[in-house]
GROMACS .gro file of N, CA and C in nm:
model
  219
    1UNK      N    1  -7.411  -9.286   2.838
    1UNK     CA    2  -7.319  -9.175   2.844
    1UNK      C    3  -7.199  -9.209   2.932
    2UNK      N    4  -7.224  -9.280   3.039
    2UNK     CA    5  -7.115  -9.315   3.130
    2UNK      C    6  -7.018  -9.410   3.062
    3UNK      N    7  -7.067  -9.496   2.976
    3UNK     CA    8  -6.980  -9.591   2.906
    3UNK      C    9  -6.881  -9.520   2.814
    4UNK      N   10  -6.918  -9.403   2.761
    4UNK     CA   11  -6.829  -9.328   2.673
    4UNK      C   12  -6.705  -9.280   2.748
    5UNK      N   13  -6.722  -9.243   2.872
    5UNK     CA   14  -6.615  -9.182   2.949
    5UNK      C   15  -6.553  -9.277   3.051
    6UNK      N   16  -6.582  -9.405   3.039
    6UNK     CA   17  -6.534  -9.501   3.139
    6UNK      C   18  -6.382  -9.504   3.146
    7UNK      N   19  -6.315  -9.501   3.033
    7UNK     CA   20  -6.168  -9.505   3.032
    7UNK      C   21  -6.110  -9.380   3.097
    8UNK      N   22  -6.169  -9.264   3.070
    8UNK     CA   23  -6.121  -9.140   3.132
    8UNK      C   24  -6.146  -9.141   3.282
    9UNK      N   25  -6.259  -9.193   3.324
    9UNK     CA   26  -6.291  -9.201   3.467
    9UNK      C   27  -6.194  -9.295   3.537
   10UNK      N   28  -6.163  -9.408   3.474
   10UNK     CA   29  -6.067  -9.502   3.532
   10UNK      C   30  -5.929  -9.440   3.543
   11UNK      N   31  -5.886  -9.367   3.441
   11UNK     CA   32  -5.755  -9.302   3.442
   11UNK      C   33  -5.748  -9.197   3.551
   12UNK      N   34  -5.853  -9.118   3.564
   12UNK     CA   35  -5.857  -9.015   3.668
   12UNK      C   36  -5.855  -9.078   3.806
   13UNK      N   37  -5.934  -9.183   3.825
   13UNK     CA   38  -5.937  -9.252   3.953
   13UNK      C   39  -5.802  -9.312   3.989
   14UNK      N   40  -5.735  -9.370   3.890
   14UNK     CA   41  -5.602  -9.429   3.915
   14UNK      C   42  -5.501  -9.321   3.951
   15UNK      N   43  -5.505  -9.208   3.881
   15UNK     CA   44  -5.413  -9.099   3.913
   15UNK      C   45  -5.440  -9.042   4.052
   16UNK      N   46  -5.565  -9.029   4.090
   16UNK     CA   47  -5.596  -8.981   4.225
   16UNK      C   48  -5.552  -9.082   4.331
   17UNK      N   49  -5.565  -9.211   4.300
   17UNK     CA   50  -5.519  -9.314   4.391
   17UNK      C   51  -5.369  -9.304   4.412
   18UNK      N   52  -5.293  -9.287   4.303
   18UNK     CA   53  -5.148  -9.274   4.315
   18UNK      C   54  -5.110  -9.148   4.392
   19UNK      N   55  -5.183  -9.039   4.373
   19UNK     CA   56  -5.156  -8.916   4.448
   19UNK      C   57  -5.178  -8.940   4.597
   20UNK      N   58  -5.284  -9.011   4.630
   20UNK     CA   59  -5.311  -9.042   4.771
   20UNK      C   60  -5.202  -9.131   4.829
   21UNK      N   61  -5.156  -9.228   4.752
   21UNK     CA   62  -5.049  -9.317   4.799
   21UNK      C   63  -4.922  -9.237   4.824
   22UNK      N   64  -4.885  -9.146   4.732
   22UNK     CA   65  -4.767  -9.062   4.752
   22UNK      C   66  -4.783  -8.976   4.877
   23UNK      N   67  -4.903  -8.924   4.902
   23UNK     CA   68  -4.927  -8.843   5.021
   23UNK      C   69  -4.905  -8.926   5.148
   24UNK      N   70  -4.963  -9.046   5.151
   24UNK     CA   71  -4.949  -9.129   5.270
   24UNK      C   72  -4.805  -9.177   5.290
   25UNK      N   73  -4.734  -9.203   5.182
   25UNK     CA   74  -4.593  -9.238   5.193
   25UNK      C   75  -4.516  -9.122   5.252
   26UNK      N   76  -4.546  -9.001   5.206
   26UNK     CA   77  -4.481  -8.882   5.259
   26UNK      C   78  -4.508  -8.863   5.408
   27UNK      N   79  -4.631  -8.886   5.449
   27UNK     CA   80  -4.663  -8.873   5.592
   27UNK      C   81  -4.592  -8.979   5.675
   28UNK      N   82  -4.581  -9.101   5.623
   28UNK     CA   83  -4.511  -9.207   5.695
   28UNK      C   84  -4.362  -9.175   5.706
   29UNK      N   85  -4.303  -9.125   5.597
   29UNK     CA   86  -4.162  -9.090   5.600
   29UNK      C   87  -4.138  -8.974   5.697
   30UNK      N   88  -4.226  -8.877   5.696
   30UNK     CA   89  -4.212  -8.764   5.789
   30UNK      C   90  -4.215  -8.812   5.934
   31UNK      N   91  -4.305  -8.904   5.965
   31UNK     CA   92  -4.315  -8.957   6.100
   31UNK      C   93  -4.188  -9.033   6.139
   32UNK      N   94  -4.137  -9.114   6.048
   32UNK     CA   95  -4.016  -9.191   6.077
   32UNK      C   96  -3.896  -9.098   6.096
   33UNK      N   97  -3.886  -8.995   6.012
   33UNK     CA   98  -3.774  -8.902   6.025
   33UNK      C   99  -3.779  -8.826   6.157
   34UNK      N  100  -3.898  -8.788   6.201
   34UNK     CA  101  -3.910  -8.716   6.329
   34UNK      C  102  -3.878  -8.806   6.446
   35UNK      N  103  -3.926  -8.928   6.444
   35UNK     CA  104  -3.902  -9.019   6.556
   35UNK      C  105  -3.758  -9.068   6.560
   36UNK      N  106  -3.691  -9.071   6.446
   36UNK     CA  107  -3.555  -9.122   6.440
   36UNK      C  108  -3.448  -9.017   6.461
   37UNK      N  109  -3.486  -8.892   6.481
   37UNK     CA  110  -3.391  -8.781   6.497
   37UNK      C  111  -3.285  -8.781   6.387
   38UNK      N  112  -3.330  -8.786   6.264
   38UNK     CA  113  -3.241  -8.788   6.148
   38UNK      C  114  -3.185  -8.648   6.126
   39UNK      N  115  -3.054  -8.636   6.097
   39UNK     CA  116  -2.995  -8.504   6.071
   39UNK      C  117  -3.059  -8.436   5.949
   40UNK      N  118  -3.043  -8.305   5.940
   40UNK     CA  119  -3.106  -8.228   5.832
   40UNK      C  120  -3.060  -8.274   5.694
   41UNK      N  121  -2.931  -8.306   5.679
   41UNK     CA  122  -2.882  -8.351   5.549
   41UNK      C  123  -2.949  -8.481   5.507
   42UNK      N  124  -2.964  -8.573   5.600
   42UNK     CA  125  -3.031  -8.699   5.571
   42UNK      C  126  -3.177  -8.678   5.535
   43UNK      N  127  -3.243  -8.587   5.605
   43UNK     CA  128  -3.383  -8.555   5.573
   43UNK      C  129  -3.393  -8.497   5.433
   44UNK      N  130  -3.297  -8.410   5.399
   44UNK     CA  131  -3.297  -8.350   5.266
   44UNK      C  132  -3.285  -8.457   5.158
   45UNK      N  133  -3.195  -8.552   5.178
   45UNK     CA  134  -3.174  -8.659   5.079
   45UNK      C  135  -3.301  -8.745   5.066
   46UNK      N  136  -3.363  -8.778   5.178
   46UNK     CA  137  -3.484  -8.860   5.175
   46UNK      C  138  -3.595  -8.788   5.099
   47UNK      N  139  -3.617  -8.659   5.129
   47UNK     CA  140  -3.722  -8.584   5.062
   47UNK      C  141  -3.690  -8.562   4.914
   48UNK      N  142  -3.561  -8.546   4.882
   48UNK     CA  143  -3.522  -8.531   4.742
   48UNK      C  144  -3.555  -8.658   4.663
   49UNK      N  145  -3.524  -8.772   4.719
   49UNK     CA  146  -3.554  -8.899   4.651
   49UNK      C  147  -3.704  -8.917   4.634
   50UNK      N  148  -3.781  -8.885   4.737
   50UNK     CA  149  -3.926  -8.895   4.727
   50UNK      C  150  -3.981  -8.800   4.621
   51UNK      N  151  -3.929  -8.677   4.618
   51UNK     CA  152  -3.974  -8.580   4.518
   51UNK      C  153  -3.940  -8.626   4.377
   52UNK      N  154  -3.818  -8.678   4.358
   52UNK     CA  155  -3.779  -8.723   4.224
   52UNK      C  156  -3.864  -8.840   4.176
   53UNK      N  157  -3.901  -8.929   4.267
   53UNK     CA  158  -3.990  -9.038   4.231
   53UNK      C  159  -4.126  -8.987   4.188
   54UNK      N  160  -4.175  -8.890   4.262
   54UNK     CA  161  -4.305  -8.829   4.231
   54UNK      C  162  -4.297  -8.754   4.096
   55UNK      N  163  -4.188  -8.680   4.077
   55UNK     CA  164  -4.170  -8.604   3.953
   55UNK      C  165  -4.160  -8.697   3.833
   56UNK      N  166  -4.095  -8.811   3.850
   56UNK     CA  167  -4.087  -8.908   3.741
   56UNK      C  168  -4.223  -8.962   3.704
   57UNK      N  169  -4.306  -8.988   3.804
   57UNK     CA  170  -4.441  -9.036   3.779
   57UNK      C  171  -4.523  -8.931   3.704
   58UNK      N  172  -4.511  -8.805   3.745
   58UNK     CA  173  -4.584  -8.696   3.678
   58UNK      C  174  -4.534  -8.679   3.535
   59UNK      N  175  -4.401  -8.684   3.517
   59UNK     CA  176  -4.344  -8.671   3.382
   59UNK      C  177  -4.393  -8.783   3.291
   60UNK      N  178  -4.399  -8.905   3.344
   60UNK     CA  179  -4.450  -9.018   3.266
   60UNK      C  180  -4.594  -8.992   3.222
   61UNK      N  181  -4.675  -8.939   3.312
   61UNK     CA  182  -4.813  -8.910   3.278
   61UNK      C  183  -4.826  -8.803   3.171
   62UNK      N  184  -4.743  -8.700   3.182
   62UNK     CA  185  -4.747  -8.592   3.082
   62UNK      C  186  -4.701  -8.644   2.946
   63UNK      N  187  -4.592  -8.721   2.945
   63UNK     CA  188  -4.543  -8.776   2.819
   63UNK      C  189  -4.647  -8.869   2.756
   64UNK      N  190  -4.707  -8.953   2.838
   64UNK     CA  191  -4.810  -9.045   2.787
   64UNK      C  192  -4.928  -8.967   2.730
   65UNK      N  193  -4.970  -8.863   2.799
   65UNK     CA  194  -5.083  -8.781   2.752
   65UNK      C  195  -5.050  -8.715   2.619
   66UNK      N  196  -4.930  -8.656   2.606
   66UNK     CA  197  -4.896  -8.587   2.482
   66UNK      C  198  -4.882  -8.686   2.367
   67UNK      N  199  -4.827  -8.805   2.392
   67UNK     CA  200  -4.815  -8.905   2.287
   67UNK      C  201  -4.953  -8.954   2.241
   68UNK      N  202  -5.043  -8.973   2.336
   68UNK     CA  203  -5.176  -9.023   2.300
   68UNK      C  204  -5.255  -8.918   2.223
   69UNK      N  205  -5.242  -8.790   2.261
   69UNK     CA  206  -5.316  -8.686   2.190
   69UNK      C  207  -5.259  -8.658   2.052
   70UNK      N  208  -5.129  -8.684   2.033
   70UNK     CA  209  -5.070  -8.660   1.901
   70UNK      C  210  -5.082  -8.782   1.810
   71UNK      N  211  -5.130  -8.894   1.863
   71UNK     CA  212  -5.152  -9.012   1.781
   71UNK      C  213  -5.035  -9.108   1.776
   72UNK      N  214  -4.933  -9.085   1.858
   72UNK     CA  215  -4.817  -9.174   1.855
   72UNK      C  216  -4.848  -9.306   1.925
   73UNK      N  217  -4.911  -9.299   2.043
   73UNK     CA  218  -4.932  -9.421   2.123
   73UNK      C  219  -5.061  -9.479   2.106
   0.00000   0.00000   0.00000
């Protein structure tokens, strides 16, 4: 039974790993911004770039999922 779902388990594990990596990157950036006394505008730009990178990763996952379920990929 486990062999049937191995690919789904691997995909879920990989996605959770990437979510954890994004979380730790966010915590590291937050620490650097606090210690560096970065102005609010600079902090906004840094968080915007981090969010857009995260959003691109999520969008890629959604597009890949919809293509695979519709039989394109």
